Each structure stands twice: as C-alpha cells, then as structure tokens.
Short mmCIF file of C-alpha atoms in Angstrom, two decimals:
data_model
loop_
_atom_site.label_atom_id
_atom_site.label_comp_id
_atom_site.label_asym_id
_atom_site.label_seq_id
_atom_site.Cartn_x
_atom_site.Cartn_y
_atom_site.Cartn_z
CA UNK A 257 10.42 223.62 246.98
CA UNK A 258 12.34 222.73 249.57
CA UNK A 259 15.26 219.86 248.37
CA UNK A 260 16.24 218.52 252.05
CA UNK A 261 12.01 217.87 252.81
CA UNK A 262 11.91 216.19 249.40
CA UNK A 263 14.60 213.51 249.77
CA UNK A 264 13.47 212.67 253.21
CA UNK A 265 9.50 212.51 251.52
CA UNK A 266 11.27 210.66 248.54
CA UNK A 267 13.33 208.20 251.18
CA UNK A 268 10.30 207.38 252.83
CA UNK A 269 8.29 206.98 250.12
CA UNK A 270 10.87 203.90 249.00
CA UNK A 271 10.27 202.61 251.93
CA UNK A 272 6.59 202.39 252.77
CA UNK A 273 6.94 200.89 249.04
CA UNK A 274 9.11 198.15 249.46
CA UNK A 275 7.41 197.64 253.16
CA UNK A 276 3.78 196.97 251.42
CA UNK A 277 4.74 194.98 248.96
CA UNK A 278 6.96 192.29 251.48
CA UNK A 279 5.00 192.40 254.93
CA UNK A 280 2.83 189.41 254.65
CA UNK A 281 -0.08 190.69 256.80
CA UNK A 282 -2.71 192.38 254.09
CA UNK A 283 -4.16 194.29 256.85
CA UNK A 284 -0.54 195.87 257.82
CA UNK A 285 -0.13 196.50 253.68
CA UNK A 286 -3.14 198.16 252.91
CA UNK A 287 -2.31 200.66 256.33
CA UNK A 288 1.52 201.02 254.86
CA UNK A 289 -0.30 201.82 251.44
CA UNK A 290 -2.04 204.86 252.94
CA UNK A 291 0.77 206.25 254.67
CA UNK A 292 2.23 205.97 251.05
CA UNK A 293 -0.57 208.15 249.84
CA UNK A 294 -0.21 210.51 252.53
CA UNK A 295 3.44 211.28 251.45
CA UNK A 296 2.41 211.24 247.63
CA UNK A 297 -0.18 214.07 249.21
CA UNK A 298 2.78 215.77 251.41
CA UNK A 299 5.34 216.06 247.98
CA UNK A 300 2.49 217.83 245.72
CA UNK A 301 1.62 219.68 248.03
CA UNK A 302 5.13 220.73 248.97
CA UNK A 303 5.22 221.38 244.84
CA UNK A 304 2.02 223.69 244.92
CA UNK A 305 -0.10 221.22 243.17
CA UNK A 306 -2.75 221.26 245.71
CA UNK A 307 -5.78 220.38 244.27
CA UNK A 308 -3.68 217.32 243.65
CA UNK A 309 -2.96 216.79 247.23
CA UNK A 310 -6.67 217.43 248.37
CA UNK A 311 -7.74 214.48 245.69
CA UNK A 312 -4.83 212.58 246.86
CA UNK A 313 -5.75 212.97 250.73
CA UNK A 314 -8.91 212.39 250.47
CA UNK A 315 -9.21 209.41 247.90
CA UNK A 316 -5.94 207.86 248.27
CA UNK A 317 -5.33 207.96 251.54
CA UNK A 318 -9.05 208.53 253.37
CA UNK A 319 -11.41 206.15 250.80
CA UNK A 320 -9.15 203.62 249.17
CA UNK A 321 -7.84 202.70 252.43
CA UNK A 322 -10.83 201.81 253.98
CA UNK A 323 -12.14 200.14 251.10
CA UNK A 324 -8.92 198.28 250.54
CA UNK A 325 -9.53 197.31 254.51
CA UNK A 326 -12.89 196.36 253.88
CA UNK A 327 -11.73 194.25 251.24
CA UNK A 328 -9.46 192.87 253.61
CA UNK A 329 -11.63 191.19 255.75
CA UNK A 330 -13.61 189.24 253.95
CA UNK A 331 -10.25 187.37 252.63
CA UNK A 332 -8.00 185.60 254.49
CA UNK A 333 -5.34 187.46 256.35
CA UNK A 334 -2.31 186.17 255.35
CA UNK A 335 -1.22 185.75 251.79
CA UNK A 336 0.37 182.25 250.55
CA UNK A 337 3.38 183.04 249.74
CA UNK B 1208 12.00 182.99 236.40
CA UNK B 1209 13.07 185.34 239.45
CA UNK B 1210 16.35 185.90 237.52
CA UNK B 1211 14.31 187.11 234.48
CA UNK B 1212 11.80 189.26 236.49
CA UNK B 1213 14.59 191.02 238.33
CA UNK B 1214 16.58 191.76 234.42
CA UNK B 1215 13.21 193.44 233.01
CA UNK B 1216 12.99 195.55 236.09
CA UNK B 1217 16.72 196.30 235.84
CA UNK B 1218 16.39 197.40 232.12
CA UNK B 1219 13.26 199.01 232.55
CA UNK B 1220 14.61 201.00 235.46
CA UNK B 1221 17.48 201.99 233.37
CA UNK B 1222 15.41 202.73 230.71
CA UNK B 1223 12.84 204.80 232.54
CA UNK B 1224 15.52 206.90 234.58
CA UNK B 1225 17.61 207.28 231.53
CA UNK B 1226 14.68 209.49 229.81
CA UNK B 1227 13.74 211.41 233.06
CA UNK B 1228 16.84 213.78 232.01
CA UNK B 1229 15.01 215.11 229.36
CA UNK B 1230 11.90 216.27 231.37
CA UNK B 1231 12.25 220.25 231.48
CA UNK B 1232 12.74 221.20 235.48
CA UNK B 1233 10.32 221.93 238.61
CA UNK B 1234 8.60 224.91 237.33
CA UNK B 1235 10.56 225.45 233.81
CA UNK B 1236 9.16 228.24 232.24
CA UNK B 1237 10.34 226.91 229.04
CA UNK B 1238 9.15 223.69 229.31
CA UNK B 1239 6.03 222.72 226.38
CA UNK B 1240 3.58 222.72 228.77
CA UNK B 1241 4.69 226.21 230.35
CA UNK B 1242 5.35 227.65 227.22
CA UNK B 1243 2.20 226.24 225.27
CA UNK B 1244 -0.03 228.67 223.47
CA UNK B 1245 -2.51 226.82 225.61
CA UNK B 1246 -1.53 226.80 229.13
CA UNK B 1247 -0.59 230.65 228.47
CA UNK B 1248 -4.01 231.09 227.29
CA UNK B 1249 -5.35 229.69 230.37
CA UNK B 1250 -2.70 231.18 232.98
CA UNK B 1251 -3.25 234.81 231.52
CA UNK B 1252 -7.42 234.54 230.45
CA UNK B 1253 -9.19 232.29 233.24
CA UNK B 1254 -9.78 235.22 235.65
CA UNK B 1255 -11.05 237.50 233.05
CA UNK B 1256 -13.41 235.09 231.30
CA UNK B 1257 -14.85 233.33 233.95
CA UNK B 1258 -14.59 235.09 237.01
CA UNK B 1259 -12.73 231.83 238.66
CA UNK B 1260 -9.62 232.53 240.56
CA UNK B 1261 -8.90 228.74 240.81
CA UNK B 1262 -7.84 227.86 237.65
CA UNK B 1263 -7.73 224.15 238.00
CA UNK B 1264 -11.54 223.88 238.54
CA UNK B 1265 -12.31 226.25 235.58
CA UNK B 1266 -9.71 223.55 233.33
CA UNK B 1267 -11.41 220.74 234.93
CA UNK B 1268 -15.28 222.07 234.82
CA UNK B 1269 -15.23 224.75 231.83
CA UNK B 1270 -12.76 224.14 229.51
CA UNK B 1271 -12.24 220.41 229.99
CA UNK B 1272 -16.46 219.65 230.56
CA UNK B 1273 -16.19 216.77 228.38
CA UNK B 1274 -13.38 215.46 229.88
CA UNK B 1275 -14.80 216.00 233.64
CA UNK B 1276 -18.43 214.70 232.45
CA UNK B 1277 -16.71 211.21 231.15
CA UNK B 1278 -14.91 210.60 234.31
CA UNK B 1279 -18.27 211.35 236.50
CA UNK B 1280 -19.40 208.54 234.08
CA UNK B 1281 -16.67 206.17 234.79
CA UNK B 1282 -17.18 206.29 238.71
CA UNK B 1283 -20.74 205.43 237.82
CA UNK B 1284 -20.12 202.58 235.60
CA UNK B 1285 -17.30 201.56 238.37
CA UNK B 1286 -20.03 201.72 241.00
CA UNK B 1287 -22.93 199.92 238.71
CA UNK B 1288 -20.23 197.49 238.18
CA UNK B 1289 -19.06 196.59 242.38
CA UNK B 1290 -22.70 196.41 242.59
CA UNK B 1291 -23.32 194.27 239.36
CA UNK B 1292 -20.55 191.37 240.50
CA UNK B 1293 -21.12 191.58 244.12
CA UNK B 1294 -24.71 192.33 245.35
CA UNK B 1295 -26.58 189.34 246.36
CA UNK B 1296 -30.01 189.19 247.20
CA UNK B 1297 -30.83 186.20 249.30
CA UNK B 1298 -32.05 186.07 253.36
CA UNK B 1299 -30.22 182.90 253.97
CA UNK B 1300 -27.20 184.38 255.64
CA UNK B 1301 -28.86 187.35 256.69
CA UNK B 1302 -28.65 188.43 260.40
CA UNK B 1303 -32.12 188.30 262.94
CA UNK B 1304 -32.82 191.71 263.80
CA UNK B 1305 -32.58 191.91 267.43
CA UNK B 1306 -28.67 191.95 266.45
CA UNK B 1307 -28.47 194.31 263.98
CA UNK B 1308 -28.07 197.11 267.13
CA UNK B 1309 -24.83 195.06 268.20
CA UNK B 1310 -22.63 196.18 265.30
CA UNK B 1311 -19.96 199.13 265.32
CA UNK B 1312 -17.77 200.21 267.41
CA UNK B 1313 -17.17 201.03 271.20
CA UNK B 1314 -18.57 204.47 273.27
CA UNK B 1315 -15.60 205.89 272.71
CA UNK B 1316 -15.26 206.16 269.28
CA UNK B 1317 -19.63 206.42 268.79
CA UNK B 1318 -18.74 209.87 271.12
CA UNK B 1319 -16.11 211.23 269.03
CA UNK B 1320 -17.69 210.00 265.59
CA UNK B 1321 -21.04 211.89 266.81
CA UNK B 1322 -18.90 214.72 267.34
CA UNK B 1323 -16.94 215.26 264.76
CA UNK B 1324 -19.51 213.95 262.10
CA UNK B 1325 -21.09 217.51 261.92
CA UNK B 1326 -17.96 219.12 260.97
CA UNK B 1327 -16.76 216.83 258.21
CA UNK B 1328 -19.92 217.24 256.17
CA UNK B 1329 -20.07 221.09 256.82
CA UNK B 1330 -16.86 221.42 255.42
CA UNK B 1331 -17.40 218.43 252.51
CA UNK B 1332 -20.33 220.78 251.19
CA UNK B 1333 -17.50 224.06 252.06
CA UNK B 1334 -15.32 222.36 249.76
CA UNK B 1335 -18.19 221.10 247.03
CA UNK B 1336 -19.55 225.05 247.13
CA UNK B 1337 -15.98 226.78 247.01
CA UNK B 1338 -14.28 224.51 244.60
CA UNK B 1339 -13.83 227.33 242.18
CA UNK B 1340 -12.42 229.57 244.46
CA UNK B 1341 -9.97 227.47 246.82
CA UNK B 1342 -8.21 224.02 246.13
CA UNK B 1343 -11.29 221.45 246.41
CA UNK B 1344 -14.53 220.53 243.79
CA UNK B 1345 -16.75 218.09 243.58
CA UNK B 1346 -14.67 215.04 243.53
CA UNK B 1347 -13.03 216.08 246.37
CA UNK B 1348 -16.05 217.42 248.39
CA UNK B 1349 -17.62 214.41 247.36
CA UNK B 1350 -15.37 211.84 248.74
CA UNK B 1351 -15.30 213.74 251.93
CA UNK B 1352 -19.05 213.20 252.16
CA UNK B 1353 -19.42 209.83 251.10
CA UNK B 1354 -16.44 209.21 253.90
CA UNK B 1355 -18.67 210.81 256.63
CA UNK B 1356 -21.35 208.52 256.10
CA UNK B 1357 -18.71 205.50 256.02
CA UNK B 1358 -17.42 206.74 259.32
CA UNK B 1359 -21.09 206.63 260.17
CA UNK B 1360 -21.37 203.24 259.20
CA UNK B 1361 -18.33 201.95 260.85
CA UNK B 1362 -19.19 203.69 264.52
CA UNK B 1363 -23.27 203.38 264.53
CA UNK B 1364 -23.48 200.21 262.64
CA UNK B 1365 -24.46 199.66 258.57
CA UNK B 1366 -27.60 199.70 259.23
CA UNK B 1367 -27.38 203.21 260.90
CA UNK B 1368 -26.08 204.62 258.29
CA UNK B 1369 -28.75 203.28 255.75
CA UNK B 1370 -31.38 204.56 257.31
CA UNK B 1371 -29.58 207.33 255.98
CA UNK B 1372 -28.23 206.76 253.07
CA UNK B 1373 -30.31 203.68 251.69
CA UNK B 1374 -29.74 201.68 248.57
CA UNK B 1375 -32.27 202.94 246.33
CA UNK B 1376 -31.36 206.64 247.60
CA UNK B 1377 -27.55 205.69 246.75
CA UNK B 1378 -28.30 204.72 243.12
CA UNK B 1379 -31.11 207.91 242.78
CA UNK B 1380 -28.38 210.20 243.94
CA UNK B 1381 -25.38 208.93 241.73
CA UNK B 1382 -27.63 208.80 238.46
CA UNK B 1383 -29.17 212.11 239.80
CA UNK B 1384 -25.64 213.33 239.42
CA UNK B 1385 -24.83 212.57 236.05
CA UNK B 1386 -28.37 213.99 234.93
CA UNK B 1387 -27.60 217.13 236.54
CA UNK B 1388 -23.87 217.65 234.58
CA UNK B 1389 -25.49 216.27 231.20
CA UNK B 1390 -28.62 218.00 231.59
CA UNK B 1391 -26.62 221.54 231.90
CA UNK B 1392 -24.49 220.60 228.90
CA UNK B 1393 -28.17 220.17 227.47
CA UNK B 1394 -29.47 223.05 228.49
CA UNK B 1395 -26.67 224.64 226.86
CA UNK B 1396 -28.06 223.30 223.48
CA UNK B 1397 -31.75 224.70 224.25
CA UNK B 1398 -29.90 227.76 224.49
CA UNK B 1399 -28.74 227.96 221.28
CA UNK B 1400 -25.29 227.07 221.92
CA UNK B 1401 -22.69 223.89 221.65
CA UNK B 1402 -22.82 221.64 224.43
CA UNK B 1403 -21.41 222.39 227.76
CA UNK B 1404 -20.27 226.01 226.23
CA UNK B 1405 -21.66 228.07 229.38
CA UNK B 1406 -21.58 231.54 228.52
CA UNK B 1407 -24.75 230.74 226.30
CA UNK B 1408 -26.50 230.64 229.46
CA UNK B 1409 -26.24 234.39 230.64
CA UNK B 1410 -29.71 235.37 229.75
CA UNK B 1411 -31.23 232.70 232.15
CA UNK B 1412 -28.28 232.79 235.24
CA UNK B 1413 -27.63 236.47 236.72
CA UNK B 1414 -24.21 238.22 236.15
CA UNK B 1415 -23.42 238.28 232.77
CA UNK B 1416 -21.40 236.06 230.94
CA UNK B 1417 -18.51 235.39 233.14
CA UNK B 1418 -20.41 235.07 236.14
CA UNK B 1419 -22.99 232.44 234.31
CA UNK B 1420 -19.76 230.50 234.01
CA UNK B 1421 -18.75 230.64 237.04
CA UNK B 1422 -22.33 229.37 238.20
CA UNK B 1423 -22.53 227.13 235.65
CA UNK B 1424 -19.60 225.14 237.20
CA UNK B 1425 -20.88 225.58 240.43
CA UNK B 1426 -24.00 223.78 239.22
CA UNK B 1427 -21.97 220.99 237.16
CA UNK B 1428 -19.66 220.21 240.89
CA UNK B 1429 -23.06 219.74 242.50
CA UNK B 1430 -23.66 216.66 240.09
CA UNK B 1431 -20.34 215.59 240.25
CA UNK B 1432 -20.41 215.73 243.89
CA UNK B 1433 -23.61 213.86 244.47
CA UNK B 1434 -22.48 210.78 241.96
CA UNK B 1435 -19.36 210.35 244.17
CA UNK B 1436 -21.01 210.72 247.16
CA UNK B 1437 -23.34 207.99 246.56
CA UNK B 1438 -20.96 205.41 244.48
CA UNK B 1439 -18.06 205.75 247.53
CA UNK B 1440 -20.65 204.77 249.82
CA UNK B 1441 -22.09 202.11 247.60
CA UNK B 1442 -18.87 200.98 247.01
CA UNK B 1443 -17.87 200.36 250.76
CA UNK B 1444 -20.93 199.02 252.56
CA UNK B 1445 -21.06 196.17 248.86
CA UNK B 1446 -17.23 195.10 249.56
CA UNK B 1447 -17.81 195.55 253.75
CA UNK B 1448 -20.86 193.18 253.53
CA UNK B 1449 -19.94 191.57 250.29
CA UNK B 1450 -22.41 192.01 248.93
CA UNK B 1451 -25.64 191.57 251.50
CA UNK B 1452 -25.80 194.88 253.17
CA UNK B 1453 -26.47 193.53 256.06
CA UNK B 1454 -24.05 193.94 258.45
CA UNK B 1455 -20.60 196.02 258.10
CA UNK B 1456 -17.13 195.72 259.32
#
C-alpha cells in the first residue's frame, strides 16, 4: 500500500462525490458516478482486495452505469432544483 | 431546515470519524478478524480441504453456500421485481417494423462492437470457469456476460440482441440458475449429507473429496452465473424501453 497513490485516489474520490451530487445534468452525474466506482475499484485493488475490485469494475462501474444511463433517458434531463 | 441538515451531518461526521480510531490498521495481524479462530481456520485449511487456491470463492461458494445461494435469490427477486413494476404489454406505442433495423449506433462503433464482442464473452466464461483459481466467479463472470449482450443491444439495436437473448430465454436462464445452485445443495441431501456440504458428493464427482469440492463450486458459479447473466440483461433492455422491449437507447 502505497500512502502518496491513496490520498491522491482518496482526493479524487471527494471530488467526483461532491461533483455528482451538485452538477445538475443527470446524464453528467450518473458518468461522474462511474468514474467514482472506478476509483473505489483502483483503492481495493491497490489494498489487495481484488475480487472486490473485479465486482466493483464490473458492476459498479460497467452495469450500474449504463443502467443508471438508461434510466436517464426516459426522465427528464435536468433536475428541478 | 438547511441549517439543521448541515448540524446532523456535522455531528454525524464527528461521530463517525471519531470511532474510525479504533478500527485495528491496514493488514493488523491482531485485529478480530485477523486473529479469529475463524479466518485462521480458513487462511491456514482452504488449500488443503478443497483444493481452491482462491480463498475468497471457496468462503463465498463452500463455506458461505447459504449465504451465496440467498443473494443469487435476491438478484432474482430484484429482476422479477423491474419486470413486475415496469413491463407493459400493449402494441399501442409499439414501433412498425420496417424501423426496427434503424436503431443503434453508427459503423463505427457496430465495427468495433463486432470486434471486440468475441473477446468479452470468451473471457466472461474465463472468469465464470476460473473463479476458484484467480480473482473472478460467477457474479463477476456473469455481469461481464450480461454486459456483452447490452453492448450488443446498444450497437446492433434491441431487437438484435433479442433474437439472442429473448424474454422467455432471459427468465428460463435466471430461474435455470437458481435450480442449478439449489438443486446441488439438494443433491447433497440425496447423498446422505446436510445441504450444500459438498464433500458428500465424492462418490458421484471424480477426485476425491477435495476435488468434489472444488467441482462442486465450479458447478454452483455456473448457476450463479447464468441468473446474473439473464437478470442484468433483463434489467437494462425493461428500464431502456421502459418497459415495451421494443426499441432501446
């Protein structure tokens, strides 16, 4: 484990965070969401948990995404408020 | 109400990152779960007893059956249930079919999907069939499959992809699945044995007993493998179509 890769992972993890939850686009969050999963993926399998990071590649960031996209467009694109 | 919703996040931050310096370290050898008659057991015995070098499959598929069997269950039940709320059948909005061959995407991407289609499922069944020996099983192998036939239905068109992968084939496969796991935990009991305890199957699987368990969860990814194949696909072309499964994203 590597402590410098993990507080940039960490730092960028914050961020793709706070960036899907305040762009207002749903399309742009649910792509900001997998990048999110893909770091989640990157830090376990930086900490050896790789089975982990397989399930977390594949479901979190391949599947979910595209079904959160699919979901996507059959609402409006823009949230309210 | 912003004011309040911004103190309980405060206080439950504090809270929460107050109590994280009592977890035991990154790889604490002294930590419970380290130090656990359990995980020792596992950590020192998996190799020998079931002839699986990954021990996070033989947890998941051998010691933890029940556990892996219930969750195969809940992705079915999630499945049964997008399809439940969302499936319509009705031909009022549906599409003529001299459009149906418009869908999907561009040449371009149709080339490269075509091309690279092969390889995902070769290595999705890779992953399925060496789950007990590298990093992978059947959830994982069996998202990667469902995936290639989502990528087929976003380059070629839904409709491609169904003549695949159609709906009654979708819900044959996932319930297929859960047969297969439940019906080896069965078989099991026609052995003479508890349910899902593999080594009573040595006399019917070749090997001995470590190597029936080996096969055993071999056999019991399979299942779990084909009921998330067919539920992830279920799952996206009911939310891409909302329900019609007529004509994708």
């Amino acid at each position: 484990m590597i402590w410098q890769f993990d507080i940039i992972i960490l730092i960028f993890l914050v961020v793709t965070a706070v960036i899907a939850l305040r762009v207002k686009d749903l399309l742009g969050a649910s792509m900001v969401f997998g990048i999110y999963s893909f770091l989640i993926c990157l830090l376990w399998a930086e900490m050896g948990a790789v089975d982990v990071a397989f399930t977390e590649a594949a479901v979190g960031a391949g599947v979910s995404t595209v079904i959160m996209i699919a979901t996507v467009f059959s609402t409006t694109r823009r949230s309210k408020d | 109400m912003k004011f309040f919703g911004l103190l309980s996040v405060i206080i439950v931050g504090f809270l929460l990152l107050s109590a994280t310096k009592d977890f035991p370290n990154w790889g604490d050898e002294d930590s419970p779960a380290n130090s656990g008659p359990v995980s020792s057991f596992y950590i020192e015995k998996t190799e020998e007893k079931t002839k699986v070098p990954n021990m996070v499959t033989a947890v998941l598929a051998d010691y933890r059956g029940y556990d892996t069997m219930f969750e195969t269950v809940v992705i079915f039940i999630a499945g049964i249930g997008i399809i439940a709320v969302l499936r319509t059948y009705g031909s009022n909005e549906s599409i003529p079919k001299n459009q149906v061959g418009d869908e999907g995407a561009g040449l371009l991407a149709r080339m490269t999907c075509s091309l690279i289609l092969p390889f995902i499922q070769l290595f999705a069944l890779y992953v399925v069939a060496h789950g007990h020996h590298s990093p992978g099983g059947g959830f994982q192998g069996g998202v990667m499959l469902g995936a290639s036939y989502i990528l087929l239905a976003l380059a070629y068109g839904l409709a491609r992809a169904k003549s695949c992968f159609s709906e009654k084939r979708t819900l044959v496969f996932a319930a297929l699945g859960i047969f297969i796991y439940v019906g080896w935990g069965v078989l099991c009991l026609v052995m003479g044995s508890e349910f899902l305890n593999y080594s009573a199957l040595d006399s019917i699987l070749p090997g001995g007993v470590e190597m029936a368990r080996s096969h055993s969860m071999l056999a019991v990814e399979i299942g779990v493998a084909l009921t998330v194949t067919a539920i992830m696909f279920s799952m996206f072309s009911n939310l891409s179509t909302k329900g019609r499964l007529d004509k994708g994203l």
